[in-house]
Short mmCIF file of C-alpha atoms in Angstrom, two decimals:
data_model
loop_
_atom_site.label_atom_id
_atom_site.label_comp_id
_atom_site.label_asym_id
_atom_site.label_seq_id
_atom_site.Cartn_x
_atom_site.Cartn_y
_atom_site.Cartn_z
CA TYR B 1 84.93 93.72 82.58
CA GLU B 2 85.06 94.16 86.33
CA TYR B 3 88.04 93.45 88.52
CA ILE B 4 87.30 91.72 91.81
CA GLY B 5 89.12 92.93 94.91
CA LEU B 6 89.59 96.58 93.92
CA LYS B 7 87.95 99.38 95.86
CA SER B 8 86.36 100.95 92.77
CA ASN B 9 85.59 99.82 89.24
CA PRO B 10 86.70 101.79 87.33
CA PRO B 11 89.24 103.43 89.65
CA GLU B 12 88.62 107.08 90.58
CA MET B 13 91.66 108.26 88.66
CA VAL B 14 90.03 107.21 85.38
CA SER B 15 87.41 109.94 85.66
CA ARG B 16 89.72 112.79 86.71
CA GLY B 17 89.67 114.71 83.43
CA VAL B 18 85.94 114.37 82.85
CA SER B 19 84.97 117.55 84.73
CA ARG B 20 87.40 119.57 82.60
CA GLY B 21 86.11 118.09 79.37
CA ASN B 22 89.29 116.05 78.86
CA ASN B 23 87.55 112.76 78.36
CA SER B 24 89.66 109.76 77.58
CA LEU B 25 89.05 106.06 77.70
CA LEU B 26 91.23 103.82 79.80
CA HIS B 27 91.79 100.34 78.49
CA ARG B 28 90.67 97.71 80.98
CA LYS B 29 94.19 96.28 81.10
CA ALA B 30 95.44 99.57 82.55
CA TRP B 31 93.08 99.59 85.54
CA LEU B 32 95.39 97.66 87.82
CA GLU B 33 98.29 99.99 87.07
CA VAL B 34 96.15 103.08 87.69
CA SER B 35 94.61 101.60 90.85
CA ASP B 36 97.98 100.67 92.32
CA LYS B 37 99.23 103.46 94.59
CA TYR B 38 102.79 102.60 93.48
CA HIS B 39 101.77 102.47 89.78
CA ARG B 40 103.67 99.28 89.11
CA TYR B 41 103.77 98.16 85.48
CA GLY B 42 100.35 96.80 84.46
CA LYS B 43 101.66 93.78 82.55
CA TYR B 44 103.34 92.48 85.69
CA LEU B 45 100.35 93.30 87.91
CA ARG B 46 98.07 91.31 85.59
CA GLY B 47 100.29 88.24 86.08
CA TYR B 48 99.96 88.58 89.85
CA TYR B 49 96.23 89.21 89.51
CA ARG B 50 95.84 85.93 87.57
CA LYS B 51 97.72 84.09 90.36
CA TRP B 52 95.47 85.73 92.95
CA GLU B 53 92.41 84.52 90.97
CA GLU B 54 93.86 81.00 90.69
CA GLU B 55 94.35 80.91 94.46
CA GLY B 56 90.68 81.78 95.04
CA TYR B 57 90.98 85.51 95.88
CA PRO B 58 92.76 85.12 99.22
CA HIS B 59 92.20 87.95 101.72
CA GLY B 60 89.51 89.56 99.55
CA MET B 61 91.45 92.61 98.36
CA PHE B 62 94.05 92.17 95.64
CA PHE B 63 96.54 94.81 96.81
CA ASP B 64 96.35 93.59 100.42
CA TRP B 65 97.34 90.12 99.18
CA LEU B 66 99.99 91.49 96.79
CA ASP B 67 101.73 93.61 99.43
CA SER B 68 100.93 91.52 102.54
CA LYS B 69 98.98 94.38 104.12
CA GLY B 70 95.56 94.70 105.71
CA SER B 71 94.01 91.27 106.18
CA ALA B 72 97.11 89.67 104.61
CA ALA B 73 99.57 91.34 106.99
CA GLY B 74 102.38 89.02 107.97
CA GLU B 75 101.87 86.67 105.02
CA LYS B 76 104.78 85.88 102.71
CA LEU B 77 104.89 88.17 99.66
CA PRO B 78 103.65 86.31 96.58
CA VAL B 79 106.08 85.68 93.71
CA ILE B 80 105.26 84.46 90.23
CA GLU B 81 107.42 82.84 87.59
CA GLY B 82 108.78 85.37 85.11
CA CYS B 83 108.36 88.39 87.39
CA ASP B 84 110.08 88.39 90.75
CA ARG B 85 109.27 90.98 93.40
CA LYS B 86 112.28 93.13 92.56
CA LYS B 87 111.10 93.44 88.97
CA LEU B 88 107.48 94.08 90.01
CA ASP B 89 108.39 96.73 92.56
CA SER B 90 111.03 98.53 90.49
CA ASP B 91 109.20 98.88 87.16
CA THR B 92 106.77 101.72 87.75
CA VAL B 93 104.93 104.28 85.66
CA ALA B 94 105.05 108.00 86.48
CA TYR B 95 101.70 109.80 86.40
CA ILE B 96 102.35 113.52 86.24
CA THR B 97 99.54 115.30 88.07
CA ASP B 98 101.39 118.41 89.26
CA GLY B 99 100.66 121.39 86.99
CA GLU B 100 104.19 122.78 87.10
CA GLU B 101 105.70 119.44 86.29
CA GLN B 102 103.22 118.97 83.44
CA GLU B 103 104.45 122.24 81.92
CA ARG B 104 107.96 120.81 81.62
CA TYR B 105 106.62 118.08 79.33
CA ARG B 106 104.04 120.08 77.36
CA ILE B 107 104.45 120.05 73.60
CA PHE B 108 102.87 122.20 70.95
CA ILE B 109 102.28 121.02 67.42
CA ARG B 110 102.15 123.57 64.64
CA MET B 111 100.57 122.54 61.38
CA LYS B 112 102.05 123.94 58.18
CA ARG B 113 99.43 125.24 55.80
#
């Protein structure tokens, strides 16, 4: 599956761990969330992406259309039924990339033998 209107498919962030041997697969439904610089919740982004498709891919780039930036600057922000802008913009996912912050969340599992 390839998303139209994203700068890279898959997004660069998907391949970050590959050089360290930490390979993981990213489900195609998560690509929008990972690609979004604000990391808004993927379920909501997919609803907006479907609306963008239905409207014929206005302005070429999905996030330009979504945030009224770039070629869509000055346009009214899109809103879909069931997910207003406040909900879209406030529900975000935290990606912890800072090593020190990662340490705060690290867990160790010890197996009893």
